[in-house]
Tab-separated table of C-alpha atoms in Angstrom:
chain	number	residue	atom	x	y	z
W	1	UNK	CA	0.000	0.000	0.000
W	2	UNK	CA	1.442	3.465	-1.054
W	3	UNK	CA	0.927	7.094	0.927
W	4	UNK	CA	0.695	9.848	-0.930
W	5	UNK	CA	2.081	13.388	1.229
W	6	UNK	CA	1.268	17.082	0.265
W	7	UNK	CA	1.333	20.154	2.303
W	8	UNK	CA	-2.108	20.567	4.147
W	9	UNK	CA	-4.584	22.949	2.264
W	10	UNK	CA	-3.525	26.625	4.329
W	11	UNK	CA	-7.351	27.223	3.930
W	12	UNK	CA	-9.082	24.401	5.749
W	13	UNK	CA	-5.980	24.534	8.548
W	14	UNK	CA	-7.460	28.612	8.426
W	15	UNK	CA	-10.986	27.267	8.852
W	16	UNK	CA	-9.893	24.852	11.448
W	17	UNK	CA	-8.324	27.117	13.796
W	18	UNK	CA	-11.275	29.549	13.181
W	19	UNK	CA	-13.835	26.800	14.120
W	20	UNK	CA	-11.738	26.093	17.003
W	21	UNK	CA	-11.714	29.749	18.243
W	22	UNK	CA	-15.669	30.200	17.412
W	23	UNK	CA	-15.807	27.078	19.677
W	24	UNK	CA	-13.897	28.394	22.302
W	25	UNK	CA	-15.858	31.511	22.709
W	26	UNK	CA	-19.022	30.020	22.237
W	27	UNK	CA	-17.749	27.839	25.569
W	28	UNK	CA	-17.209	31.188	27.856
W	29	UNK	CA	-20.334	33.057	26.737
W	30	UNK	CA	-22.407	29.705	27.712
W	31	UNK	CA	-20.940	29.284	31.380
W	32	UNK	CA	-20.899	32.933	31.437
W	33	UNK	CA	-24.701	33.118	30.322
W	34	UNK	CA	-25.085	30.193	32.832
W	35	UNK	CA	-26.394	27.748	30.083
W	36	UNK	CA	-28.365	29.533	28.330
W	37	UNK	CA	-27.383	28.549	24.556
W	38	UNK	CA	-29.409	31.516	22.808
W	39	UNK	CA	-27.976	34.062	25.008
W	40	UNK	CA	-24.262	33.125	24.203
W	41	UNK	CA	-25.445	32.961	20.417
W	42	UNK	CA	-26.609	36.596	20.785
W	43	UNK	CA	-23.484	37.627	22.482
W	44	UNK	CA	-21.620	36.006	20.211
W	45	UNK	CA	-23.370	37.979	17.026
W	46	UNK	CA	-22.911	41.371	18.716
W	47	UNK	CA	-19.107	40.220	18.989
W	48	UNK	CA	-19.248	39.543	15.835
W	49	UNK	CA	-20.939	43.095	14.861
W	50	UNK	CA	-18.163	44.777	16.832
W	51	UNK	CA	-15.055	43.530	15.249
W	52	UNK	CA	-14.034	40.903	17.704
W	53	UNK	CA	-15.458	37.518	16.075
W	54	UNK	CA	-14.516	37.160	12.102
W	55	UNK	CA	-17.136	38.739	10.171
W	56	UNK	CA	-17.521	35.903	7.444
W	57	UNK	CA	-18.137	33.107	9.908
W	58	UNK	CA	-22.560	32.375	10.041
W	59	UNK	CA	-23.190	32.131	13.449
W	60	UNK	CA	-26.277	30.473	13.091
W	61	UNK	CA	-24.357	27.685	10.354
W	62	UNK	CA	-22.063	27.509	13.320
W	63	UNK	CA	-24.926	26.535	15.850
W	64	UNK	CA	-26.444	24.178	13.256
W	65	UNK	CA	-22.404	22.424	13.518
W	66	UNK	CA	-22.370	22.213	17.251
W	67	UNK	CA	-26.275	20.409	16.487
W	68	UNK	CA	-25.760	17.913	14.064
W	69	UNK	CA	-22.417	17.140	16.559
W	70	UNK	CA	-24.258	16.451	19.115
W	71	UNK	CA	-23.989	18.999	21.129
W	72	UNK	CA	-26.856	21.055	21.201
W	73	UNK	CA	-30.329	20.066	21.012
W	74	UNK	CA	-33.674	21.752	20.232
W	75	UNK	CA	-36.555	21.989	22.425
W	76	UNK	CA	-39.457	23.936	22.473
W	77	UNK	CA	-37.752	26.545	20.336
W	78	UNK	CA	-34.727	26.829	22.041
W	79	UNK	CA	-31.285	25.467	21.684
W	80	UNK	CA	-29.972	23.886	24.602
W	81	UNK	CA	-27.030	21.921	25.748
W	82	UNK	CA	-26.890	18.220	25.404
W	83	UNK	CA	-24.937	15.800	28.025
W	84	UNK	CA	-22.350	15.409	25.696
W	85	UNK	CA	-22.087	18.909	25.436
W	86	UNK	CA	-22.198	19.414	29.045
W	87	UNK	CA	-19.628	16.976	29.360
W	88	UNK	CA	-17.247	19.213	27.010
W	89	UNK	CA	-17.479	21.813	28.731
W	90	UNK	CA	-15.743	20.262	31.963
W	91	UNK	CA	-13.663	18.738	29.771
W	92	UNK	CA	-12.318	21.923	28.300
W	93	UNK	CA	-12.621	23.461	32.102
W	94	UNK	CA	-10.048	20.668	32.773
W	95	UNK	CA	-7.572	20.940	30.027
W	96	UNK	CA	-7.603	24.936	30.402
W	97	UNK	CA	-6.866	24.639	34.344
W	98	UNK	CA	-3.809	21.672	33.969
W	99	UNK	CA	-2.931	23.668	30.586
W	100	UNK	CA	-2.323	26.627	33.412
W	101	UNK	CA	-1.371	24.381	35.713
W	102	UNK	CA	1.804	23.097	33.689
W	103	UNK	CA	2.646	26.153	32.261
W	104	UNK	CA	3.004	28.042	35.350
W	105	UNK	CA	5.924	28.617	37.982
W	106	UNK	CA	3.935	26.502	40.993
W	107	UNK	CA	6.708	23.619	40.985
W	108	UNK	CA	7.418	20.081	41.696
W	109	UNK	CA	4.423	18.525	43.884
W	110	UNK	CA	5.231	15.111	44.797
W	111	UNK	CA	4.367	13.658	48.088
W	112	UNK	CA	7.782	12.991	50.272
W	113	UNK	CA	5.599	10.265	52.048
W	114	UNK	CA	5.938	6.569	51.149
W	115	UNK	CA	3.667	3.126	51.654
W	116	UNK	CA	2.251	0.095	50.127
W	117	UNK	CA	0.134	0.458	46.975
W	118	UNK	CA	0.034	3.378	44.171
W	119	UNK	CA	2.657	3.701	41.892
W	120	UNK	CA	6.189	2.286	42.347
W	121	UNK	CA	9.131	4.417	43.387
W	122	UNK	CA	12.558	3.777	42.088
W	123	UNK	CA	13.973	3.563	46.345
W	124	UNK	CA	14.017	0.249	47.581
W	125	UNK	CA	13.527	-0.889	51.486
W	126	UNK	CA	13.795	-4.372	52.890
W	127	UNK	CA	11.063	-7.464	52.648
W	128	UNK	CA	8.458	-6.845	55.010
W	129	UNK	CA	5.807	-9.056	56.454
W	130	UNK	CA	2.741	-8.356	54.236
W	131	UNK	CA	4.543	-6.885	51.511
W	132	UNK	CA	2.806	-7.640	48.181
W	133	UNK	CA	5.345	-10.368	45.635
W	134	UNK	CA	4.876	-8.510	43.085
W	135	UNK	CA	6.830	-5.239	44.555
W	136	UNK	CA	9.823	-7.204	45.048
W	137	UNK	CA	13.065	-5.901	43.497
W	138	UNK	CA	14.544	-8.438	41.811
W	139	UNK	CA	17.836	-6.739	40.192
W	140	UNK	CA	18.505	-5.215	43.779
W	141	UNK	CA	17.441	-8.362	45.626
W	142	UNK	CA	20.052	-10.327	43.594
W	143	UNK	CA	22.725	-7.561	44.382
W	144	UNK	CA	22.600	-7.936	48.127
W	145	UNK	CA	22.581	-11.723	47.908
W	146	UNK	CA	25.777	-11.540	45.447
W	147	UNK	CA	27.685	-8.682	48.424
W	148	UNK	CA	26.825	-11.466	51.017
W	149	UNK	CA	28.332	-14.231	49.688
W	150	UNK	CA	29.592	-13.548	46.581
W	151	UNK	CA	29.399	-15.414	43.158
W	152	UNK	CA	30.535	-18.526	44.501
W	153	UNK	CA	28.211	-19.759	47.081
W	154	UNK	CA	25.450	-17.638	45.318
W	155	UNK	CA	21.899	-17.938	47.722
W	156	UNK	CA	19.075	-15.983	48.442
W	157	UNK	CA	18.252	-15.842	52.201
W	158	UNK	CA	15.030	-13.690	53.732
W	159	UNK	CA	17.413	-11.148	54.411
W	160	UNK	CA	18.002	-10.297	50.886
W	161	UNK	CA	14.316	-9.947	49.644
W	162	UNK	CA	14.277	-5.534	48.309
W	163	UNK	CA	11.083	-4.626	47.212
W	164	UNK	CA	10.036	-0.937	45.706
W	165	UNK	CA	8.406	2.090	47.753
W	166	UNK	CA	5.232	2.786	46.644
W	167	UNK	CA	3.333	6.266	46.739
W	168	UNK	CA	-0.038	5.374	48.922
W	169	UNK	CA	-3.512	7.072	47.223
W	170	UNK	CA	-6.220	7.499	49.515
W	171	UNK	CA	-9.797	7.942	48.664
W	172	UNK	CA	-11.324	10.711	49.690
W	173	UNK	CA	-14.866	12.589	49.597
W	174	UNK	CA	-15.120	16.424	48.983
W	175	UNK	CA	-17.346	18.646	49.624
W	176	UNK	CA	-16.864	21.688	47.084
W	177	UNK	CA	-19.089	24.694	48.491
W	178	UNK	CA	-19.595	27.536	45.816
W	179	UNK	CA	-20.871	31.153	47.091
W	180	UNK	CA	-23.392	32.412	44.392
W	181	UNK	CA	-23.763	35.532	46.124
W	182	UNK	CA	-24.446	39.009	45.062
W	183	UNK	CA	-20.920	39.907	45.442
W	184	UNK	CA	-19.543	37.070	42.917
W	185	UNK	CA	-20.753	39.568	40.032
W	186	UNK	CA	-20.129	42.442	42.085
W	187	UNK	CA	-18.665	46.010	40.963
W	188	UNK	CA	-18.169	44.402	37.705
W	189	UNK	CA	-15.841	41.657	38.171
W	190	UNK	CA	-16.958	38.110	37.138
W	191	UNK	CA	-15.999	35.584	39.836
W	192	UNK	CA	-18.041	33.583	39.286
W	193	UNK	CA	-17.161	31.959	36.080
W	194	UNK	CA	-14.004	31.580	36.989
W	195	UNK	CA	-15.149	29.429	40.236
W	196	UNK	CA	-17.474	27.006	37.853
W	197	UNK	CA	-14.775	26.181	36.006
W	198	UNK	CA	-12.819	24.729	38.092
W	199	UNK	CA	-15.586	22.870	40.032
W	200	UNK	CA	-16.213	21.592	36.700
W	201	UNK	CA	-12.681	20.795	36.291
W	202	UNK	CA	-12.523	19.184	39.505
W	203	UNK	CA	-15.751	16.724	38.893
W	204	UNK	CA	-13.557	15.453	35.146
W	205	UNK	CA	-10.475	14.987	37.652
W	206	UNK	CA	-12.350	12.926	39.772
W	207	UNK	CA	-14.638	10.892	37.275
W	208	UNK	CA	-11.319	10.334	35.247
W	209	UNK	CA	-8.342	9.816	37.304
W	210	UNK	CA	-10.057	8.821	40.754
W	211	UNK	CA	-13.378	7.048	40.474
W	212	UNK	CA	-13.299	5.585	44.441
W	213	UNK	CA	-13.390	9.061	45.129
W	214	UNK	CA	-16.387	10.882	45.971
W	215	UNK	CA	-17.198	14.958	44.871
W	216	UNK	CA	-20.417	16.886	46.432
W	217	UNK	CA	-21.113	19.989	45.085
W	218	UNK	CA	-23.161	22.954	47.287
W	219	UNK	CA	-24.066	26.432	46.224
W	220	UNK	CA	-24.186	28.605	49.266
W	221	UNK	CA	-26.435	31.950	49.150
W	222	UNK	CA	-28.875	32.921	51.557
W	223	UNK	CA	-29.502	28.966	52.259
W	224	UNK	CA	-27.002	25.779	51.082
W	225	UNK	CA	-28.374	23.558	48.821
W	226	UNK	CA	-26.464	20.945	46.813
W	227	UNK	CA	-26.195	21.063	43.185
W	228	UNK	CA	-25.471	17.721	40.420
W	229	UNK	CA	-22.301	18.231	38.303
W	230	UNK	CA	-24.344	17.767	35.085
W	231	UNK	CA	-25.921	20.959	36.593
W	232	UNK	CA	-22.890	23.025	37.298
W	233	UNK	CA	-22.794	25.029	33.880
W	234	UNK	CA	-26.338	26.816	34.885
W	235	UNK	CA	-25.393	27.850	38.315
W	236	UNK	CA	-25.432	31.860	38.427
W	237	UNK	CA	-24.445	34.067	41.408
W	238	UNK	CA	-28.152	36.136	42.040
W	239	UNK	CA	-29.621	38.618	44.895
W	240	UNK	CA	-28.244	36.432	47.868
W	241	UNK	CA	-26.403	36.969	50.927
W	242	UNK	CA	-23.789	34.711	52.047
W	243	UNK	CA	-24.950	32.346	54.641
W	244	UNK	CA	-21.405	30.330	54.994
W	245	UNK	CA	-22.580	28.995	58.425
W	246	UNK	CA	-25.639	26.790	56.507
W	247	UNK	CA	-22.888	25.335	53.726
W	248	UNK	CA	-20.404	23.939	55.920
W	249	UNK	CA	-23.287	22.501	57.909
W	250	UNK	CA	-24.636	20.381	55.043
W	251	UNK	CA	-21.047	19.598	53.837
W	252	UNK	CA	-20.687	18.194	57.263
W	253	UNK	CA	-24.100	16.255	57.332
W	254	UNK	CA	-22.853	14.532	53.096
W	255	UNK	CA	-19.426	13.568	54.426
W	256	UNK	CA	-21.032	11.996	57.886
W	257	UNK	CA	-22.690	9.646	54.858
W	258	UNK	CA	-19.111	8.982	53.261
W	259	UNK	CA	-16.918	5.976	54.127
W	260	UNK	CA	-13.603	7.408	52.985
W	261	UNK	CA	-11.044	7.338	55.052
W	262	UNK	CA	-10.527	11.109	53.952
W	263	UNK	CA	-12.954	13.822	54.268
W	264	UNK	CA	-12.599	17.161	53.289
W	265	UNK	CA	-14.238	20.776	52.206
W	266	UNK	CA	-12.993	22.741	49.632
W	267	UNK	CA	-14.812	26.339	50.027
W	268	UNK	CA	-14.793	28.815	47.286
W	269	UNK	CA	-15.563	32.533	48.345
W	270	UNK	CA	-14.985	36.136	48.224
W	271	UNK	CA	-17.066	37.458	51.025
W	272	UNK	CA	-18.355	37.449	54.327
W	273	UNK	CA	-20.479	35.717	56.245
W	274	UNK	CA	-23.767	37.952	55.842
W	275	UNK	CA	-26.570	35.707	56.401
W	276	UNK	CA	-27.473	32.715	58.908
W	277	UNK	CA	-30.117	30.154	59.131
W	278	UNK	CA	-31.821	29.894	62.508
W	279	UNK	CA	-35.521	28.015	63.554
W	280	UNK	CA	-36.376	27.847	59.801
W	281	UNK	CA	-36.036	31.591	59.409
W	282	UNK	CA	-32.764	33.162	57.576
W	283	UNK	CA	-31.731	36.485	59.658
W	284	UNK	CA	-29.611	38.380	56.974
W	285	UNK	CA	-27.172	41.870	58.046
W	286	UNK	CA	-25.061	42.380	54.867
W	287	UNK	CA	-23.649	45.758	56.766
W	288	UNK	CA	-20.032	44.795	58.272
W	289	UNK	CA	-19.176	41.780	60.202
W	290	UNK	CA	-22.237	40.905	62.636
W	291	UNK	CA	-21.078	39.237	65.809
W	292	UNK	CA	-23.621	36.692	66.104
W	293	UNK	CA	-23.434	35.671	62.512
W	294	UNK	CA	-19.820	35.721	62.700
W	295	UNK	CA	-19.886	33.459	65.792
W	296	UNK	CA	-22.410	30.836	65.130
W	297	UNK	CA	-19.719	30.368	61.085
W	298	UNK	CA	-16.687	29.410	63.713
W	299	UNK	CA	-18.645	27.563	65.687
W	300	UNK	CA	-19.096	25.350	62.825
W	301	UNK	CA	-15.851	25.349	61.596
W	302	UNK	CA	-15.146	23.612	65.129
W	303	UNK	CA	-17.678	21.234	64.713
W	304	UNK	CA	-15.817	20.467	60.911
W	305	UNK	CA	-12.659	20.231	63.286
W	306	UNK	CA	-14.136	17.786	65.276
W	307	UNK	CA	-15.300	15.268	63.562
W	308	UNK	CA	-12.064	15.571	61.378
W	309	UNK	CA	-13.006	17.739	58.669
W	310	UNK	CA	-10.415	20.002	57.429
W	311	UNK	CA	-12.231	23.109	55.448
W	312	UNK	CA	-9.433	24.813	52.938
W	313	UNK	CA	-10.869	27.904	52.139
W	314	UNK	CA	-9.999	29.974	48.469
W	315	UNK	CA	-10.441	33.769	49.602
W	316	UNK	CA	-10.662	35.136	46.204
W	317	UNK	CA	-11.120	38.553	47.531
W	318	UNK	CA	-8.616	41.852	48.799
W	319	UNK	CA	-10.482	43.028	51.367
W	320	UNK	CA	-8.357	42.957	54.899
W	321	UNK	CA	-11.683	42.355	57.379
W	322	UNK	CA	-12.653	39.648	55.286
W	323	UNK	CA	-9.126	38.399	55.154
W	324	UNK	CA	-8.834	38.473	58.395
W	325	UNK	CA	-12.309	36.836	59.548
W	326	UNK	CA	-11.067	33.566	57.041
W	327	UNK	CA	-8.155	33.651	58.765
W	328	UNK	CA	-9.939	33.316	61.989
W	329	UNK	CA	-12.105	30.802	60.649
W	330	UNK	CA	-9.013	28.902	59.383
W	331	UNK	CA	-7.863	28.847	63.071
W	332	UNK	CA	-10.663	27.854	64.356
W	333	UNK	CA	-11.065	24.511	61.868
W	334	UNK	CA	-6.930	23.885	62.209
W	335	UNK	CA	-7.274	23.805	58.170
W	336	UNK	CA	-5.982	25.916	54.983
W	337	UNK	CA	-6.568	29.337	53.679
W	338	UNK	CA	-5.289	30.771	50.238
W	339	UNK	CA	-5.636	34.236	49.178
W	340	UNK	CA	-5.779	33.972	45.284
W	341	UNK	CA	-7.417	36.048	42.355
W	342	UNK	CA	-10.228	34.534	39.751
W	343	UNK	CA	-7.111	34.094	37.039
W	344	UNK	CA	-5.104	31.915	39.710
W	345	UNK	CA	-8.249	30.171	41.076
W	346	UNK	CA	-7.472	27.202	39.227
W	347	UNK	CA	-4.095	26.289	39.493
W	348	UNK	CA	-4.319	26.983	43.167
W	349	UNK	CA	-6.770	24.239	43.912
W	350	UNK	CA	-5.665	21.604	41.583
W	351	UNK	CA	-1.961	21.573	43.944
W	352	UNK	CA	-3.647	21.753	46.768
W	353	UNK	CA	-6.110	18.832	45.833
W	354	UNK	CA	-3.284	16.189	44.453
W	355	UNK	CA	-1.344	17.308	47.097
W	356	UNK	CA	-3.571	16.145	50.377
W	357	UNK	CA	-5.465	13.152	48.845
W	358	UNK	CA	-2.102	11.264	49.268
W	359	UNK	CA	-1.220	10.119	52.921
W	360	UNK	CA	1.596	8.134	54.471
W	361	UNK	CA	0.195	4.033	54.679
């Protein structure tokens, strides 16, 4: 069988890389739009009308594309997302945060700690009882026999036996707590696109690289409520306060359901603790830090603490008071707190994820 090679026709690679971009664009405006197909369509034509978007490109051809792919669907007069296009869009959440997460000066994360199971180290320790045959070093097993007795009275005695260190992966169930309040979309800024994405991200980690793990999602406002990743791409900040103190409560209550021998709460956030649930009624004070409000979070936090519940809390805010009541919070639960902008979100909590669901065995 013969090949025939030419150079690849410089306009379909042009069309290509235009698709691509339309595609890419079309991706933001819909999490940005919270799902709504027909509003990213119109944002994308008044992109279009303003220079930004290449003029000769038919939007509308372009939606017809993403339909007859599979990713859109019709009903009732309406485009809307299909699973599988739901399903991209984590998937592109996830590429786009380890595409950041590679590219950027955050280092060399691997664990220092060591144990039976997970992926083989190159260091080598002596045969212990229980240690799995299949670990054993052969090569280096053979080398301590040959420096004991040499090449002429050549044996292997229990003292010999090397087998290979192993990194130890736990499972572990997370709790990831979103704010959708007001101030997510406040003064202008978007934060919370930026905080979908990598929720989203974080769900494809999990469903792809660590399926005996468990991931809870919970939008907190004025009440908690728990969300399904399928659902993630609709979630939109609204007219809420932030009642922090009700979403680490019903984190709390889905972990005491979980049987991993790791439990944690990832909270995502950028402001204070405004609202609180008490006796079925929500008493809100969005005017400074309210003692009682304030109080009745940390108390809760403890509670986390004590039923060994870390909470590591992304402050993606400047403010010093509110700085300084997550930092009291932080105390309180003996967990983590980082400080880190929308643009940084990502890379931040993808480190600090890998990095704690491995534990010494």
């Amino acid at each position: 069988m013969r090949f025939r090679y030419s150079r690849p026709d410089p306009e379909i690679l042009a069309l290509l890389r235009t698709m691509e971009r339309m595609r890419q664009v079309f991706d933001e405006l819909v999490l940005r739009s919270g799902g709504d197909v027909e509003e990213a369509l119109r944002w994308m034509r008044e992109l279009q009308r303003r220079g930004f978007l290449p003029g000769d490109v038919d939007v509308s051809r372009f939606a017809e594309t993403l339909e007859k792919g599979g990713v859109l669907r019709v009903e009732r007069d309406r485009r809307r997302l299909t699973p599988r296009g739901a399903r991209d869009l984590r998937r592109g959440a996830f590429d786009l945060v380890f595409r950041n997460l590679r590219g950027g000066p955050l280092g060399d994360h691997r664990t220092r700690a060591t144990g039976e199971g997970g992926e083989r180290r190159s260091e080598t320790r002596p045969l212990r009882f229980g240690d799995s045959p299949s670990s054993i070093d052969g090569a280096g097993t053979l080398r301590e026999a040959l420096a004991r007795g040499g090449i002429e009275d050549l044996s292997i005695a229990p003292g010999d036996f090397r087998v290979f260190e192993t990194e130890h992966s736990a499972s572990c169930a997370t709790v990831l707590l979103l704010d959708v309040s007001h101030s997510m979309i406040l003064y202008g800024e978007d934060r919370i696109t930026p905080a979908k994405k990598v929720a989203m991200a974080l769900a494809e980690l999990v469903e792809t690289r660590y399926p005996k793990d468990s991931l809870d999602c919970v939008l907190f406002g004025d009440e908690a409520k728990p969300v399904e990743v399928t659902d993630l791409p609709y979630v939109n900040a609204g007219p809420f306060h932030t009642n922090t103190r009700d979403g680490l409560r019903m984190a709390r209550t889905i972990l005491r359901r979980r049987r991993h021998p790791n439990r944690r709460i990832v909270m995502i956030t950028d402001g204070k603790p405004s609202a609180l649930t008490e006796n079925g009624m929500i008493y809100r004070n969005p005017f400074g830090l309210d003692p009682h409000i304030v109080a009745r979070t940390l108390h809760e936090a403890i509670l986390c603490r004590r039923e060994r519940i870390p909470i590591t809390t992304f402050m993606i805010a400047e403010d010093p008071v509110l700085r300084d009541f997550v930092t009291e919070m932080t105390r309180a639960n003996r967990g983590q707190a980082f400080f880190a902008s929308p643009g940084d979100l990502g890379g931040a909590i993808f480190v600090d994820f890998l990095r704690n669901r491995r534990r010494r065995a």
